[in-house]
mmCIF file of N, CA and C in Angstrom:
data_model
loop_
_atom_site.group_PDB
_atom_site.id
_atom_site.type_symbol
_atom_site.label_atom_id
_atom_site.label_comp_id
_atom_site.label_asym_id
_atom_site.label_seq_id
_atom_site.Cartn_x
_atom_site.Cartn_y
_atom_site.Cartn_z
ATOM 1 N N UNK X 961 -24.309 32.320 -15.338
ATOM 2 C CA UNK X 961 -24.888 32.611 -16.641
ATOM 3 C C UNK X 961 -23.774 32.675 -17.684
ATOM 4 N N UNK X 962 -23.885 31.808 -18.711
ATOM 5 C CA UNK X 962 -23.158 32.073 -19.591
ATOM 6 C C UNK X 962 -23.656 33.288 -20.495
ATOM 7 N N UNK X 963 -22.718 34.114 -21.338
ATOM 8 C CA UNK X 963 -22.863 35.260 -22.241
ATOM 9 C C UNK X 963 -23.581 34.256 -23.544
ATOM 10 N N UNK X 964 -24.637 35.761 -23.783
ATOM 11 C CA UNK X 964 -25.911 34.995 -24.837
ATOM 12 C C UNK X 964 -25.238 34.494 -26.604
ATOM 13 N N UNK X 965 -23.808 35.551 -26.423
ATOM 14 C CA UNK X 965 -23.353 35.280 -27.605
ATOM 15 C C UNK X 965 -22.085 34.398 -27.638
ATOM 16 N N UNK X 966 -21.964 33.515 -27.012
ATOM 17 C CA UNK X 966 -21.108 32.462 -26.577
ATOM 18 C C UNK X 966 -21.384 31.170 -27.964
ATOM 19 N N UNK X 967 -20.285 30.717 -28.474
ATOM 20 C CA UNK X 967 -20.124 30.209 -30.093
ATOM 21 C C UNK X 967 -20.508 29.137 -29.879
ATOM 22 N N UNK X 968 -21.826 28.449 -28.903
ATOM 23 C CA UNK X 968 -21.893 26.960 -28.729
ATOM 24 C C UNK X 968 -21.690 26.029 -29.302
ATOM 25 N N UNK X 969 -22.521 25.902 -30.620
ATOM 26 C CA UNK X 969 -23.472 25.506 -31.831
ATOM 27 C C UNK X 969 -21.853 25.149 -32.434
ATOM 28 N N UNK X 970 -20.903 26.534 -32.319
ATOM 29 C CA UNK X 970 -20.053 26.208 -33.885
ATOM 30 C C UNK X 970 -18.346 25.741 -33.268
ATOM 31 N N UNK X 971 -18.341 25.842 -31.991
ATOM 32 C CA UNK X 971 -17.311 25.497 -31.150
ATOM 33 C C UNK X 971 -16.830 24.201 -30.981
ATOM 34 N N UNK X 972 -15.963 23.529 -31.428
ATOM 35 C CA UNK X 972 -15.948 22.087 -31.849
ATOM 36 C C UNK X 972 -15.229 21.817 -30.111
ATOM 37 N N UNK X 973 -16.536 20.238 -29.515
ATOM 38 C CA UNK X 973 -16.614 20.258 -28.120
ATOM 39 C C UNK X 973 -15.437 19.040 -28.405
ATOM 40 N N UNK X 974 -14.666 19.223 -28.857
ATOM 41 C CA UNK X 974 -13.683 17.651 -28.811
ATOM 42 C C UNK X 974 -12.046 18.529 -29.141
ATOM 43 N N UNK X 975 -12.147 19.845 -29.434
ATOM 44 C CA UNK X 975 -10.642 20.136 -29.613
ATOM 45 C C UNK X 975 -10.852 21.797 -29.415
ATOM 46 N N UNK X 976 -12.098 22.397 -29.674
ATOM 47 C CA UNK X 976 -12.101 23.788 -29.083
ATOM 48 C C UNK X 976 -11.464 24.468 -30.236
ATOM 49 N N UNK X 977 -11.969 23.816 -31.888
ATOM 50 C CA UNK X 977 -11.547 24.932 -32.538
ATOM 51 C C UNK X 977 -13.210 25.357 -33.421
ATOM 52 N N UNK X 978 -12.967 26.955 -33.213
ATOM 53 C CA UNK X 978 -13.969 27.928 -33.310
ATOM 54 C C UNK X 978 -14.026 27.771 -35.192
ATOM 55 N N UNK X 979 -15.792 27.292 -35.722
ATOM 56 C CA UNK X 979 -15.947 26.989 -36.868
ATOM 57 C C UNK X 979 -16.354 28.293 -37.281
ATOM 58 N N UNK X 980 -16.328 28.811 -38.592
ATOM 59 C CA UNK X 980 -16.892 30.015 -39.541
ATOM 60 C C UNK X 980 -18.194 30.407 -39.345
ATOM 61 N N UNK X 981 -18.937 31.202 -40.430
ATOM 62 C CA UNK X 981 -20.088 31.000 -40.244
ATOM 63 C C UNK X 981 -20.827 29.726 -40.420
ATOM 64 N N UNK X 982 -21.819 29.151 -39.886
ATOM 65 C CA UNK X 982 -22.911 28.408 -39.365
ATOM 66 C C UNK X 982 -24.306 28.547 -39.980
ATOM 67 N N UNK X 983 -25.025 28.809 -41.255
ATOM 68 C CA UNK X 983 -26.206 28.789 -41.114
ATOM 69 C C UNK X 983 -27.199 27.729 -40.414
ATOM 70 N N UNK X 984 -28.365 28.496 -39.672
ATOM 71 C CA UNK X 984 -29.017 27.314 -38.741
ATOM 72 C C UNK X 984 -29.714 26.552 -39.506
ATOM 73 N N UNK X 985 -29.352 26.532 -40.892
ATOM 74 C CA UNK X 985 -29.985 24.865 -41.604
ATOM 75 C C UNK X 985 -29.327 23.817 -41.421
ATOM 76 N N UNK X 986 -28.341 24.157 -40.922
ATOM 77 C CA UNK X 986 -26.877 23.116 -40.964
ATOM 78 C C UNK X 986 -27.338 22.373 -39.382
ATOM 79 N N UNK X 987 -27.294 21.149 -39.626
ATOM 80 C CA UNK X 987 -28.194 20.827 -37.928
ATOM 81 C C UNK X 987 -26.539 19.170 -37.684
ATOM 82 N N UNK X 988 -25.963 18.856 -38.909
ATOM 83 C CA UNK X 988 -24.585 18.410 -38.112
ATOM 84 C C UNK X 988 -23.343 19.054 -38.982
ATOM 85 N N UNK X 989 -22.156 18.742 -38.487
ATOM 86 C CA UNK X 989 -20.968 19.165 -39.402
ATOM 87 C C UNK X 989 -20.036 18.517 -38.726
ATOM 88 N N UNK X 990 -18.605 18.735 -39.263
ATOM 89 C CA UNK X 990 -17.585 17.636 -38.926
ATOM 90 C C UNK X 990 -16.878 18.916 -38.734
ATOM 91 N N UNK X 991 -16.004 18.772 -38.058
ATOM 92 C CA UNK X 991 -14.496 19.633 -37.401
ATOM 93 C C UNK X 991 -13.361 18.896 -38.182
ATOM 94 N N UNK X 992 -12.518 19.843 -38.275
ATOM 95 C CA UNK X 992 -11.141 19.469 -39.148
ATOM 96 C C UNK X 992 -10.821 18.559 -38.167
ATOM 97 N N UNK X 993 -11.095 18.053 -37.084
ATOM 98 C CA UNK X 993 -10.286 17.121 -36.415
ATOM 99 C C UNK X 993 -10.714 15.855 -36.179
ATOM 100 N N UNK X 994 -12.132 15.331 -37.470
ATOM 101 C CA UNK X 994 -12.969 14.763 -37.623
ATOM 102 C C UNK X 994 -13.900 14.540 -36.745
ATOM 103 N N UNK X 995 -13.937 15.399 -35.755
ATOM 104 C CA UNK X 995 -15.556 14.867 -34.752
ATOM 105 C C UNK X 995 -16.469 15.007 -36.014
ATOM 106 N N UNK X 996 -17.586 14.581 -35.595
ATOM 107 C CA UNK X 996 -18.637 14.820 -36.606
ATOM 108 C C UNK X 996 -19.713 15.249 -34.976
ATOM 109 N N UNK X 997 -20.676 16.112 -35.418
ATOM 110 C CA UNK X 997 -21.230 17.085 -34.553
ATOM 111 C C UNK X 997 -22.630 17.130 -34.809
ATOM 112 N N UNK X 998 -23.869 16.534 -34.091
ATOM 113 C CA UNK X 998 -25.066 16.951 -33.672
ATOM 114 C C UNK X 998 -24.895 18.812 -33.352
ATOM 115 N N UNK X 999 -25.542 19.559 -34.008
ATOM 116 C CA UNK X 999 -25.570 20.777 -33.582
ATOM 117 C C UNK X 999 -25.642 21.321 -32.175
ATOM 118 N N UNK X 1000 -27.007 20.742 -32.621
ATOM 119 C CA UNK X 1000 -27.713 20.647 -30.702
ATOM 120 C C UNK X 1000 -26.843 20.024 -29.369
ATOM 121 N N UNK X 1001 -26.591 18.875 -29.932
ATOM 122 C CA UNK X 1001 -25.521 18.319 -29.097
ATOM 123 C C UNK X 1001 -24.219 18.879 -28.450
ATOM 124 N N UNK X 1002 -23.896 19.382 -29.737
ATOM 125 C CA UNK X 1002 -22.347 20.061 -29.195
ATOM 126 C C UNK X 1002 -22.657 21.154 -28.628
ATOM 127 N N UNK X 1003 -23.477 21.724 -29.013
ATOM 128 C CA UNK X 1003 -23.880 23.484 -27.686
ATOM 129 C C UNK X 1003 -24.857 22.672 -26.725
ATOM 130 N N UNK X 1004 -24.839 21.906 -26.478
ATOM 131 C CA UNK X 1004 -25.240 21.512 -24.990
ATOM 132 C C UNK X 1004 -23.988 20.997 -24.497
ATOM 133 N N UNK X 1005 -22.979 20.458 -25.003
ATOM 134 C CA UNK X 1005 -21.366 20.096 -24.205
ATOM 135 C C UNK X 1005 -20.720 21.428 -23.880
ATOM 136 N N UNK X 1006 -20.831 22.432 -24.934
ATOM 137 C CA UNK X 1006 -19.704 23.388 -24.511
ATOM 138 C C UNK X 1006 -20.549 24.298 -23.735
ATOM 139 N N UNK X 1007 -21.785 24.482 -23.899
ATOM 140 C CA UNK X 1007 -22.935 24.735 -22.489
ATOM 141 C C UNK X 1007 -22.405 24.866 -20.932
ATOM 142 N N UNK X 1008 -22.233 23.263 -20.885
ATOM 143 C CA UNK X 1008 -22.317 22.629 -19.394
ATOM 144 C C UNK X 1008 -20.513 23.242 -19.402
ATOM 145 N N UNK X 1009 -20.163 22.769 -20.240
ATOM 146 C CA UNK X 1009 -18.537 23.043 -19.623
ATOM 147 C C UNK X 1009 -18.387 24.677 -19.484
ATOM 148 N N UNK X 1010 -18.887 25.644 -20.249
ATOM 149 C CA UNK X 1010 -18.545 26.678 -20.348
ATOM 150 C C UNK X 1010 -19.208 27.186 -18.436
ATOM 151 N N UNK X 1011 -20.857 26.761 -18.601
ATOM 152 C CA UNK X 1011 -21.474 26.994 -17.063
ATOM 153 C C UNK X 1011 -20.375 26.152 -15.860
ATOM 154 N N UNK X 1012 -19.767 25.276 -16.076
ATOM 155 C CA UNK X 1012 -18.844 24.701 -15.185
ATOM 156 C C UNK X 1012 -17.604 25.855 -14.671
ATOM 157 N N UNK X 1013 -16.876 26.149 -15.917
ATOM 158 C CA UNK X 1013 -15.399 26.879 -15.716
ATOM 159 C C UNK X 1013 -16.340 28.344 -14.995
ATOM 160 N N UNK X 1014 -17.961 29.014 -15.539
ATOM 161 C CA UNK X 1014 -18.015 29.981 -14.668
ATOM 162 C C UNK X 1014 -18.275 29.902 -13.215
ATOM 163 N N UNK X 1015 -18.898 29.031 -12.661
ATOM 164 C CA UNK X 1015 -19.026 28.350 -11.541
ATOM 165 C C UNK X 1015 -17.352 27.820 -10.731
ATOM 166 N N UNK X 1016 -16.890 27.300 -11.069
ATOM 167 C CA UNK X 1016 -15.859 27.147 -10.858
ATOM 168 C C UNK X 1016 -14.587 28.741 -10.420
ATOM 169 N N UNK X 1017 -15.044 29.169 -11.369
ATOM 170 C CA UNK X 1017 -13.726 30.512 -11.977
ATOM 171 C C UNK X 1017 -14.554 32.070 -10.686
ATOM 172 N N UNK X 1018 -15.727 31.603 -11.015
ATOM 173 C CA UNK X 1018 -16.450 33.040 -10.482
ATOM 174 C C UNK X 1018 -16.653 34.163 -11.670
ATOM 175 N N UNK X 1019 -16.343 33.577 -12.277
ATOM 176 C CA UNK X 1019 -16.379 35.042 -13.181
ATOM 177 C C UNK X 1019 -16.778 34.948 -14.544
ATOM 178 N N UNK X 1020 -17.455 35.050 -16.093
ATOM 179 C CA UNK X 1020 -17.933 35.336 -16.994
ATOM 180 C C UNK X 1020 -16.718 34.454 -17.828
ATOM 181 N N UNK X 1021 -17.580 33.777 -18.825
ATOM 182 C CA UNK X 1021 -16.772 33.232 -19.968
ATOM 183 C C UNK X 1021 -16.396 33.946 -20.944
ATOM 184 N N UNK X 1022 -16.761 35.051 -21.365
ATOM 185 C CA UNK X 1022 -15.776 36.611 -21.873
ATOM 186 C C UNK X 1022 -15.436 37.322 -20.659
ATOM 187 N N UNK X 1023 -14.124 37.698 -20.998
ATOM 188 C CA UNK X 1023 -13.353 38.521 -20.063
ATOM 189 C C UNK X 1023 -14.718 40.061 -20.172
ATOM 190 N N UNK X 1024 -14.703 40.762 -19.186
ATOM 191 C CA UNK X 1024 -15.504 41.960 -18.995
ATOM 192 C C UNK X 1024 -14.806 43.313 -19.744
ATOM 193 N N UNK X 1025 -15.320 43.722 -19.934
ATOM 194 C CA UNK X 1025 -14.820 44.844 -20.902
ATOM 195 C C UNK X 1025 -14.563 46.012 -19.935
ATOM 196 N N UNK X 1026 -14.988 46.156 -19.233
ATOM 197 C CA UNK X 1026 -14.085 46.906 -18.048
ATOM 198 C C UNK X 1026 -14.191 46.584 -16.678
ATOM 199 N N UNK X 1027 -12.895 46.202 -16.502
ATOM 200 C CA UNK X 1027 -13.147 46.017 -14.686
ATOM 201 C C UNK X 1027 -11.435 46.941 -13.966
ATOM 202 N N UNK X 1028 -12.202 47.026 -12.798
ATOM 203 C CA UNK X 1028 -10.829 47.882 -11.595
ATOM 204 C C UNK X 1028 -9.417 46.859 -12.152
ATOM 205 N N UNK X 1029 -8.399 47.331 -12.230
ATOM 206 C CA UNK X 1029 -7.439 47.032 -12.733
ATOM 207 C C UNK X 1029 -6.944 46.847 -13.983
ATOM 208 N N UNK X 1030 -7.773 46.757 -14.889
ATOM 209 C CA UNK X 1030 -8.153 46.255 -16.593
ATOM 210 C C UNK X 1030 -7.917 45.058 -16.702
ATOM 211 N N UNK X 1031 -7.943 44.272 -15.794
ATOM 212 C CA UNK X 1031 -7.939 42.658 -16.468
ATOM 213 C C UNK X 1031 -9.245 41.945 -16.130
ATOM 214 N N UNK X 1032 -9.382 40.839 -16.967
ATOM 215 C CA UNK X 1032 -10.718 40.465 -16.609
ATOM 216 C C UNK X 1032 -10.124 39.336 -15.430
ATOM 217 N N UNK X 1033 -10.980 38.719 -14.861
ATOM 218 C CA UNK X 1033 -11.499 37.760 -13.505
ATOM 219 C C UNK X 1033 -10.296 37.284 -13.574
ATOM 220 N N UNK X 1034 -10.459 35.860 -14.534
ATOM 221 C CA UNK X 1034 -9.747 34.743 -14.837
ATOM 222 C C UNK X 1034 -8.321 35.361 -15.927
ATOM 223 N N UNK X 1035 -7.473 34.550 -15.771
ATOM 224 C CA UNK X 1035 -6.613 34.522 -16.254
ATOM 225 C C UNK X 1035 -5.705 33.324 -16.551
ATOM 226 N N UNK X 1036 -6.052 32.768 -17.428
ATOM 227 C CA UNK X 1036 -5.595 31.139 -17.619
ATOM 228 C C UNK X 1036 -5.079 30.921 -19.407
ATOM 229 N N UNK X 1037 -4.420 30.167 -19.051
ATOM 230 C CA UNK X 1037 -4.161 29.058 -20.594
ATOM 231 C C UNK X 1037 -5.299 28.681 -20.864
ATOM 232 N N UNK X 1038 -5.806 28.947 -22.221
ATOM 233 C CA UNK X 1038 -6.819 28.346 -22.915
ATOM 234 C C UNK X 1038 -6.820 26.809 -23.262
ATOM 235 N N UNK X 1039 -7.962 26.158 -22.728
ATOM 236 C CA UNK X 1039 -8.327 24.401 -22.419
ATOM 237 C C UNK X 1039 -9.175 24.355 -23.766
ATOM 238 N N UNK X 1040 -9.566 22.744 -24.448
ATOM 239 C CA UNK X 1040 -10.692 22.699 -24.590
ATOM 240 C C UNK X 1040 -11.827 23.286 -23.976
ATOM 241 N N UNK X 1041 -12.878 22.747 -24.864
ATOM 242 C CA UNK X 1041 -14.280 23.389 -24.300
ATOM 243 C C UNK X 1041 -14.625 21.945 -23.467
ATOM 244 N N UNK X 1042 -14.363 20.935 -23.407
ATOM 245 C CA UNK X 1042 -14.605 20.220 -22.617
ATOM 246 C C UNK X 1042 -13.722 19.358 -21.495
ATOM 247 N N UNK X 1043 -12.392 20.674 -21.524
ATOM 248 C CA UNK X 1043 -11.488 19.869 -20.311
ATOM 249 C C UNK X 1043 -12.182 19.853 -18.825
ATOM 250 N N UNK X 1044 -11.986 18.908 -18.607
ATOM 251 C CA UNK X 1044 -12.288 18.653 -17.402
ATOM 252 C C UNK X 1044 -13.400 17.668 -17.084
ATOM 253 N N UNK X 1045 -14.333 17.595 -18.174
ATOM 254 C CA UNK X 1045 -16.033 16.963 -18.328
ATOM 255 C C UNK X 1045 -15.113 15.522 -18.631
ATOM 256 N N UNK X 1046 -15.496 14.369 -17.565
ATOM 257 C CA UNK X 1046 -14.889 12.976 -17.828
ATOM 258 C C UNK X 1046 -15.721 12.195 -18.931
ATOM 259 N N UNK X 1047 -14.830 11.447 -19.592
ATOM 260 C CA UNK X 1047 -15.623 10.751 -20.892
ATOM 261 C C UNK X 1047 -16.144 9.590 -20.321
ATOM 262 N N UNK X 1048 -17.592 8.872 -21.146
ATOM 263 C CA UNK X 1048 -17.770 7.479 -20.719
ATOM 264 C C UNK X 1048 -17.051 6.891 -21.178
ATOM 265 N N UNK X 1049 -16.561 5.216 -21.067
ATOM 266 C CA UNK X 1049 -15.372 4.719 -21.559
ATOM 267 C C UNK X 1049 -17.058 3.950 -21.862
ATOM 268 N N UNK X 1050 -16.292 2.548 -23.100
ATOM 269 C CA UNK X 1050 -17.702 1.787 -23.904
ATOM 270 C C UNK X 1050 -18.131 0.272 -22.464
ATOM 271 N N UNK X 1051 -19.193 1.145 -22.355
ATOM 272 C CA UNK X 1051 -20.221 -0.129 -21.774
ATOM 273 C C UNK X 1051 -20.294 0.765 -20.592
ATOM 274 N N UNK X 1052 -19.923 1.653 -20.297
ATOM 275 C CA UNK X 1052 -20.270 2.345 -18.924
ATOM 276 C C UNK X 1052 -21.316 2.859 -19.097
ATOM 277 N N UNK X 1053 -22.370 3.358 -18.162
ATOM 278 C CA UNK X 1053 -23.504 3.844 -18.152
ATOM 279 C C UNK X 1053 -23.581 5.500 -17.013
ATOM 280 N N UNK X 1054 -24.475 6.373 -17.646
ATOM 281 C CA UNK X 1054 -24.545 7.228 -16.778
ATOM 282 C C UNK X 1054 -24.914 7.607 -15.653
ATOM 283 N N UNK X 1055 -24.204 7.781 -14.566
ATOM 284 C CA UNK X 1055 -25.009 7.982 -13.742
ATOM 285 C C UNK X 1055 -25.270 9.176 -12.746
ATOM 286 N N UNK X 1056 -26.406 9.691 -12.781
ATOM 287 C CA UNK X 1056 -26.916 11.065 -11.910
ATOM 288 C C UNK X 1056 -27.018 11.109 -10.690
ATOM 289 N N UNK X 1057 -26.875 9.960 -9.906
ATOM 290 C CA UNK X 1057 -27.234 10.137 -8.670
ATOM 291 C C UNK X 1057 -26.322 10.077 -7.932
ATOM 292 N N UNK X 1058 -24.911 10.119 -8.143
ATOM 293 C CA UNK X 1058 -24.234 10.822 -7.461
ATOM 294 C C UNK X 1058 -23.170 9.415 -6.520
ATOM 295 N N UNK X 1059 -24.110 8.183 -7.112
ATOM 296 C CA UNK X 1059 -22.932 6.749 -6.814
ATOM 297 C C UNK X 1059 -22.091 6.659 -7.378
ATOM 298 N N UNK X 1060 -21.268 5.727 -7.640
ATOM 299 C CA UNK X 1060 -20.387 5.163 -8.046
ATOM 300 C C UNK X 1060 -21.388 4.628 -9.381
ATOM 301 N N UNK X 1061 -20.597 4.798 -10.756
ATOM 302 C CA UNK X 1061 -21.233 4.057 -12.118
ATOM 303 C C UNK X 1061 -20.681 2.528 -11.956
ATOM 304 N N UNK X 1062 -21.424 1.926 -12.395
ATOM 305 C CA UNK X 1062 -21.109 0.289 -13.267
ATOM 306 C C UNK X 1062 -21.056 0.612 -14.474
ATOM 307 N N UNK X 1063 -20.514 -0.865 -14.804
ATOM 308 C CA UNK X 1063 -20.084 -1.216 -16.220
ATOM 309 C C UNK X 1063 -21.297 -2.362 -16.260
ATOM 310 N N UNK X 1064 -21.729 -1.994 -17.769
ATOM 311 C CA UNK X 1064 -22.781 -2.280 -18.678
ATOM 312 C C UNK X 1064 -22.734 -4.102 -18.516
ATOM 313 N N UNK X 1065 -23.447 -5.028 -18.414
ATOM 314 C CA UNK X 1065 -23.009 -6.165 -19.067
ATOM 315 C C UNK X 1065 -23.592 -6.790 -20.030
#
């Protein structure tokens, strides 16, 4: 489970820098690092990656506010929000079932 107040929406999924306030009329926006951003879209990338690193890590995408020792779970260098999630390269296609992808022709 990711935490309910996790910055999906405003978390830029291409460099992981955290945008201002957000009113939810705003449905795209661009990141200083020019992505340009489907709302929806980008909190479904930093979604899956954020549910990935907890799956992965075992432990909560905010550190816990108190645990035995005082540190939280994980303890890492901060990544993008989407290190690790492989990009399509152009003409590749997706694939779910778990083969090997082709290239588009």
């Amino acid at each position: 489970a990711v935490d309910r107040f996790f910055p999906s929406s405003k978390l830029c999924s291409n460099c992981g820098t955290l945008q201002g306030r957000m009113p939810l009329h705003v449905r795209t926006w661009t990141c200083d690092c020019g992505a340009v951003h489907d709302r929806d879209v980008n909190a479904a990338k930093n979604l899956l990656a954020a549910g990935l690193a907890v799956s992965a890590c075992g432990a909560g995408v905010r550190p816990q506010r108190s645990t035995p020792g005082g540190q939280s779970a994980v303890k890492q260098e901060a990544q993008r929000a989407t290190a690790g999630i492989p990009r399509l390269q152009a003409g590749e296609e997706v694939n779910l079932s778990g083969r090997e992808s082709r290239t588009a022709r």
